[in-house]
Coordinates of C-alpha atoms and ligand atoms in Angstrom, one line a residue:
M1 CA 171.9 125.3 81.0
L2 CA 169.7 128.3 81.3
V3 CA 166.2 127.5 80.2
L4 CA 163.6 130.4 79.3
G5 CA 160.1 129.2 79.8
L6 CA 157.1 130.6 78.1
E7 CA 153.5 130.0 78.8
S8 CA 150.3 131.4 77.1
S9 CA 147.9 128.5 76.8
C10 CA 144.8 130.0 78.4
D11 CA 144.6 133.4 80.5
E12 CA 148.0 133.7 82.1
T13 CA 151.1 135.0 80.4
G14 CA 153.9 133.4 82.2
V15 CA 157.7 133.7 81.9
A16 CA 160.7 132.2 83.8
L17 CA 164.2 131.5 83.8
Y18 CA 165.5 128.2 85.4
D19 CA 169.0 127.0 85.7
S20 CA 169.2 123.2 85.1
E21 CA 172.5 122.7 86.7
K22 CA 171.9 124.5 89.9
K23 CA 168.2 123.2 89.8
Q24 CA 167.2 126.7 90.6
L25 CA 164.6 129.2 89.5
L26 CA 166.4 132.5 88.7
A27 CA 163.3 134.7 88.1
H28 CA 159.7 134.7 86.9
S29 CA 157.2 137.0 85.7
L30 CA 153.5 136.5 85.3
H31 CA 150.4 138.5 84.1
S32 CA 146.8 137.1 84.8
Q33 CA 144.0 138.1 82.6
I34 CA 141.3 137.2 85.2
A35 CA 140.2 140.6 85.8
M36 CA 139.8 141.1 82.2
H37 CA 137.7 137.9 81.5
A38 CA 135.7 138.3 84.7
E39 CA 133.5 140.9 83.0
Y40 CA 132.3 138.2 80.6
G41 CA 132.0 135.4 83.1
G42 CA 134.6 133.2 81.4
V43 CA 137.6 133.3 79.2
V44 CA 137.1 135.0 75.8
P45 CA 139.7 133.3 73.6
E46 CA 140.3 136.2 71.1
L47 CA 140.8 138.7 74.0
A48 CA 143.1 136.2 75.7
S49 CA 145.3 135.9 72.5
R50 CA 145.5 139.8 72.0
D51 CA 146.5 140.3 75.7
H52 CA 149.2 137.8 75.5
V53 CA 150.5 139.5 72.3
D54 CA 150.5 142.9 74.4
R55 CA 152.1 141.4 77.4
I56 CA 154.7 138.8 76.4
V57 CA 157.6 141.1 75.2
G58 CA 157.4 143.2 78.4
L59 CA 157.3 140.2 80.8
V60 CA 160.3 138.6 79.0
E61 CA 162.4 141.7 79.4
E62 CA 161.4 142.0 83.0
C63 CA 162.4 138.5 83.7
V64 CA 165.8 139.0 82.1
L65 CA 166.3 142.0 84.1
K66 CA 165.2 140.3 87.3
A67 CA 167.7 137.4 86.7
N68 CA 170.4 139.9 85.9
I69 CA 171.5 138.0 82.8
A70 CA 172.3 138.9 79.3
W71 CA 170.1 137.6 76.3
Q72 CA 173.0 135.5 75.0
D73 CA 173.2 133.7 78.3
I74 CA 169.8 132.0 77.5
D75 CA 170.8 128.5 76.3
V76 CA 167.4 127.1 75.3
I77 CA 163.8 128.3 74.9
A78 CA 160.8 126.1 76.1
Y79 CA 157.3 127.0 75.3
T80 CA 153.9 125.5 75.9
Q81 CA 152.9 123.8 72.7
G82 CA 149.6 122.5 73.9
P83 CA 146.8 121.8 75.1
G84 CA 145.0 125.0 75.3
L85 CA 143.5 127.8 73.3
G86 CA 144.8 127.7 69.8
G87 CA 145.4 131.5 69.3
A88 CA 146.7 131.9 72.7
L89 CA 149.2 129.1 72.3
L90 CA 150.4 130.7 69.1
V91 CA 151.7 133.8 71.1
A92 CA 154.2 132.0 73.2
A93 CA 155.0 129.5 70.3
G94 CA 155.6 132.5 67.9
F95 CA 157.6 134.5 70.3
A96 CA 159.7 131.6 71.2
H97 CA 160.5 130.8 67.5
G98 CA 161.3 134.5 66.8
L99 CA 163.7 134.8 69.8
A100 CA 165.3 131.4 69.1
L101 CA 166.0 132.6 65.5
S102 CA 167.6 135.9 66.5
L103 CA 169.6 134.4 69.3
D104 CA 170.4 131.3 67.5
K105 CA 169.3 128.9 70.2
P106 CA 167.3 125.7 70.2
L107 CA 163.7 125.3 71.3
I108 CA 161.8 122.8 73.4
P109 CA 158.0 122.4 73.0
V110 CA 156.5 121.5 76.3
H111 CA 153.2 119.8 77.2
H112 CA 151.2 122.2 79.6
L113 CA 150.0 119.3 81.8
E114 CA 153.5 117.8 82.1
G115 CA 154.5 121.3 83.5
H116 CA 151.7 121.2 86.1
L117 CA 152.6 117.5 86.9
L118 CA 156.2 118.3 87.4
S119 CA 155.7 121.7 89.3
P120 CA 156.2 120.1 92.8
L121 CA 159.8 119.6 91.7
L122 CA 160.2 123.3 92.0
S123 CA 160.1 122.8 95.7
E124 CA 162.9 122.0 98.2
N125 CA 161.2 118.7 99.2
K126 CA 161.0 117.0 95.8
P127 CA 159.2 113.8 95.2
Q128 CA 161.1 110.7 94.0
F129 CA 159.7 108.6 91.0
P130 CA 157.5 106.7 90.6
F131 CA 154.4 108.3 92.0
V132 CA 150.7 108.7 91.4
A133 CA 149.7 112.2 90.1
L134 CA 146.4 113.8 90.5
L135 CA 146.1 116.6 88.0
V136 CA 143.2 118.9 89.1
S137 CA 142.9 122.1 87.0
G138 CA 140.1 124.1 85.3
G139 CA 140.3 121.7 82.2
H140 CA 141.3 118.4 83.5
T141 CA 140.9 116.0 86.4
Q142 CA 143.0 113.0 85.8
F143 CA 145.2 110.5 87.7
F144 CA 148.4 109.3 86.3
K145 CA 150.9 106.7 87.1
V146 CA 154.3 108.4 86.7
A147 CA 157.1 106.0 86.3
D148 CA 159.7 108.7 85.4
I149 CA 160.0 112.0 83.3
G150 CA 157.9 111.4 80.1
E151 CA 156.4 108.1 81.3
Y152 CA 152.8 108.9 81.9
E153 CA 150.1 106.2 82.2
L154 CA 146.6 107.6 82.4
L155 CA 144.7 105.8 85.1
C156 CA 141.4 107.5 85.1
E157 CA 139.7 110.8 84.5
S158 CA 136.5 112.9 85.0
V159 CA 134.1 111.7 82.4
D160 CA 132.5 115.2 82.2
D161 CA 133.4 118.4 83.9
A162 CA 136.8 119.0 85.3
A163 CA 136.8 119.6 89.1
G164 CA 138.0 123.1 88.6
E165 CA 135.1 123.7 86.1
A166 CA 132.6 122.5 88.7
F167 CA 134.1 124.8 91.3
D168 CA 133.8 127.6 88.9
K169 CA 130.3 126.7 87.6
T170 CA 129.0 126.3 91.3
A171 CA 130.5 129.7 92.2
K172 CA 128.8 131.2 89.3
L173 CA 125.4 129.8 90.5
L174 CA 126.2 131.4 93.9
G175 CA 126.7 134.9 92.2
L176 CA 130.6 134.9 92.7
P177 CA 132.6 136.4 89.9
Y178 CA 134.7 134.3 87.4
P179 CA 136.7 132.1 88.1
G180 CA 135.0 131.5 91.5
G181 CA 136.9 128.3 92.7
A182 CA 139.2 130.1 95.1
E183 CA 136.4 132.5 96.2
L184 CA 134.0 129.6 96.8
S185 CA 136.6 127.7 98.9
R186 CA 137.2 131.0 101.0
L187 CA 133.5 131.3 101.7
A188 CA 133.2 127.5 102.4
A189 CA 135.2 128.2 105.5
F190 CA 132.4 130.1 107.0
G191 CA 129.8 127.4 106.3
N192 CA 128.6 124.0 107.6
D193 CA 129.7 121.3 105.2
K194 CA 126.9 118.9 106.4
A195 CA 124.1 121.6 105.8
Y196 CA 123.2 120.1 102.5
T197 CA 123.8 116.5 101.1
F198 CA 125.1 116.8 97.6
P199 CA 125.7 113.6 95.5
R200 CA 129.2 112.0 95.3
P201 CA 128.9 110.8 91.7
M202 CA 130.7 107.5 90.8
L203 CA 132.3 107.3 94.3
H204 CA 131.8 103.5 94.3
S205 CA 132.2 102.9 90.7
K206 CA 134.4 99.9 89.8
D207 CA 136.9 101.9 87.7
L208 CA 138.5 105.1 89.0
N209 CA 136.7 107.5 86.8
M210 CA 134.9 110.5 88.2
S211 CA 132.0 112.8 87.3
F212 CA 131.5 116.4 88.4
S213 CA 128.6 117.8 86.3
G214 CA 125.9 116.1 88.4
L215 CA 127.2 117.7 91.5
K216 CA 126.7 121.2 90.0
T217 CA 123.3 120.4 88.9
A218 CA 122.5 119.2 92.4
V219 CA 123.5 122.7 93.6
L220 CA 121.3 124.4 91.0
T221 CA 118.3 122.4 92.0
K222 CA 119.1 123.2 95.8
I223 CA 119.2 126.9 95.0
M224 CA 116.0 126.8 93.1
E225 CA 114.3 124.8 95.9
L226 CA 115.4 127.5 98.4
T227 CA 114.7 130.6 96.5
Q228 CA 111.9 129.9 93.8
D229 CA 108.7 130.0 95.8
T230 CA 109.7 133.1 97.7
Q231 CA 111.6 134.8 94.8
R232 CA 114.4 135.9 97.1
E233 CA 118.2 135.9 97.0
L234 CA 120.2 133.3 99.0
S235 CA 121.3 134.6 102.4
D236 CA 125.0 134.8 103.1
N237 CA 124.7 131.9 105.4
E238 CA 123.1 129.7 102.8
I239 CA 125.8 130.7 100.4
Y240 CA 128.5 129.5 102.9
D241 CA 126.7 126.3 103.7
I242 CA 126.2 125.4 100.0
A243 CA 129.9 126.3 99.2
A244 CA 131.0 124.1 102.2
S245 CA 128.7 121.2 101.3
F246 CA 129.6 121.4 97.6
Q247 CA 133.4 121.5 98.4
A248 CA 133.0 118.5 100.8
A249 CA 131.4 116.4 98.2
A250 CA 134.2 117.3 95.5
V251 CA 137.0 116.7 98.1
E252 CA 135.5 113.3 99.2
V253 CA 135.3 112.1 95.5
L254 CA 139.0 113.1 94.9
R255 CA 140.3 111.8 98.3
K256 CA 138.5 108.4 97.6
K257 CA 139.8 108.1 94.0
A258 CA 143.2 109.0 95.2
Q259 CA 143.1 106.2 97.7
K260 CA 142.0 103.7 95.1
A261 CA 144.7 104.9 92.6
L262 CA 147.4 104.3 95.4
E263 CA 146.0 100.9 96.1
L264 CA 145.7 99.9 92.4
T265 CA 149.2 101.0 91.6
G266 CA 150.8 99.7 95.0
L267 CA 152.5 103.2 95.0
T268 CA 153.1 105.1 98.2
R269 CA 153.6 108.7 96.8
L270 CA 151.0 111.0 95.6
V271 CA 151.7 114.3 93.7
V272 CA 148.9 116.8 93.5
A273 CA 149.1 119.5 90.8
G274 CA 146.9 122.1 88.9
G275 CA 144.8 125.1 90.1
V276 CA 142.4 123.0 92.4
G277 CA 145.5 121.8 94.1
A278 CA 145.6 125.2 95.8
N279 CA 142.4 124.2 97.7
Q280 CA 143.1 124.0 101.5
A281 CA 140.3 121.5 102.2
L282 CA 141.6 119.1 99.4
R283 CA 145.1 119.5 100.8
A284 CA 144.0 118.7 104.4
A285 CA 142.0 115.6 103.2
L286 CA 144.8 114.2 101.0
K287 CA 147.4 114.6 103.7
K288 CA 145.5 112.2 105.7
L289 CA 145.9 109.5 103.2
N290 CA 148.4 106.7 104.0
A291 CA 151.0 108.0 101.6
E292 CA 153.7 110.7 101.1
V293 CA 151.7 113.6 99.5
Y294 CA 153.4 116.3 97.6
F295 CA 151.8 119.7 96.4
P296 CA 153.3 122.5 94.5
E297 CA 153.9 125.9 96.2
L298 CA 150.6 127.8 95.9
Q299 CA 152.2 130.1 93.4
W300 CA 152.8 127.1 91.1
C301 CA 149.3 125.7 91.3
T302 CA 147.7 127.9 88.7
D303 CA 149.3 128.6 85.3
N304 CA 152.9 129.9 85.3
G305 CA 156.1 130.1 83.3
A306 CA 158.3 128.4 86.0
M307 CA 156.6 125.0 85.4
I308 CA 157.3 125.2 81.7
A309 CA 160.9 126.2 82.2
L310 CA 161.3 123.4 84.6
A311 CA 159.6 120.8 82.2
G312 CA 162.0 122.1 79.4
A313 CA 165.0 121.6 81.6
M314 CA 163.8 117.9 82.1
H315 CA 163.8 117.5 78.3
L316 CA 167.0 119.1 77.2
D317 CA 167.9 116.1 75.1
Q318 CA 164.8 117.1 72.9
R319 CA 166.1 120.5 72.0
E320 CA 166.1 121.3 68.4
K321 CA 167.3 124.2 66.2
T322 CA 165.0 123.8 63.3
Q323 CA 161.3 123.1 64.3
S324 CA 158.1 123.3 62.3
F325 CA 155.8 126.0 63.8
T326 CA 152.8 124.1 65.2
V327 CA 150.6 124.3 68.4
K328 CA 148.6 121.4 69.6
P329 CA 145.4 122.8 71.1
R330 CA 144.2 119.1 71.9
W331 CA 147.0 116.9 73.0
S332 CA 146.8 114.1 75.5
L333 CA 149.5 113.7 78.0
T334 CA 149.8 110.0 77.1
D335 CA 150.6 111.1 73.5
I336 CA 153.5 113.2 74.7
N337 CA 156.1 111.4 72.6
N338 CA 154.1 111.7 69.4
Ligands
KG4_1 O1 145.7 124.9 86.5 P1 144.8 126.2 86.3 O2 145.6 127.5 86.5 O3 144.4 126.3 84.8 C1 144.1 125.2 84.0 O4 145.1 124.7 83.3 O5 142.9 124.9 83.8 O6 143.5 125.9 87.1 C2 142.5 127.0 87.3 C3 141.4 126.4 88.0 C4 140.1 127.2 88.1 O7 139.0 126.4 87.7 C5 140.1 127.7 89.5 O8 138.8 128.1 89.9 C6 140.6 126.6 90.2 O9 141.7 126.2 89.4 N1 141.2 127.0 91.5 C7 140.6 126.5 92.7 C8 141.3 127.1 93.7 N2 142.2 128.0 93.2 C9 142.2 127.8 91.8 N3 139.6 125.7 92.9 C10 139.4 125.4 94.2 N4 140.0 125.9 95.3 C11 140.9 126.8 95.0 N5 141.5 127.4 96.1
ZN2 ZN1 147.0 124.9 83.6

């Protein structure tokens, strides 16, 4: 079956074509709105929706051309139904419904986080079930026990900011443009990760939950301490050291909690997905765990259409011709079957 995947839940318009028999991605197209939102220091939902509207038709046409297929070759259309920004979600959902009607093909609504979580299955070296999944993105930091496709048990999560959010907010404090997570980690490579001691909140808590907002506040306090009296800007070296010390704290919390999640479940496989999964320091720390650790390719860490097409291919039994037109801006992965 040839699955068209459509993603527009936040600031990336993603389209992909996946062949479920060959287990092969045929083509994908992506447009990131990062440059547009950077001017405002964060995602502006209305601008995001309008840009998805402007881009989606061209990206789908480009993807069909790249895959060298005819429109009628598409067997099923998968789209992100949630969670995400309501207006942004409506774009892929609306386009999917229109195309499905015109081609007379069925639809599959996909949970965005399931897309992230399954994205390592796009690699040659695929994880077997069951596994522990660490979902680390701009909006979520959660551990799941994954027994099989569609069987997701939430083990723990961040009680406040997501890890990606903490990276982005800290990057902003350091004067880096939005979203600063990747740039912060690039600069951290030049710094000393022991220059400053930032807190590792909830590192020893009995449950597996995490907290990242205090970490960002500790960075703010340190910056004020360094600059307030002298009314000066941070030096480059101070920026590198703060970036490295912040990253070391965030990575240590995630590594420790990953270890605990593996111990608690008795599982030996860990799958890491979501934007922060691109972080090299996190990858290096998790690879040292006593477990088989799987990461998506870097291009599939942040939002894309390929993970949605793949998740759709895993749920072909759920394809439907007549579907109510709804999106779910707030939707827990544990409610995936509701
Ligand atoms: O998964 P994603 O594209 O979007 C959500 O669904 O949230 O993740 C985006 C997040 C942003 O917070 C971004 O700063 C972060 O992933 N990110 C990184 C890196 N690359 C992306 N954070 C740390 N290190 C990176 N290399
Ligand atoms: Zn995402």
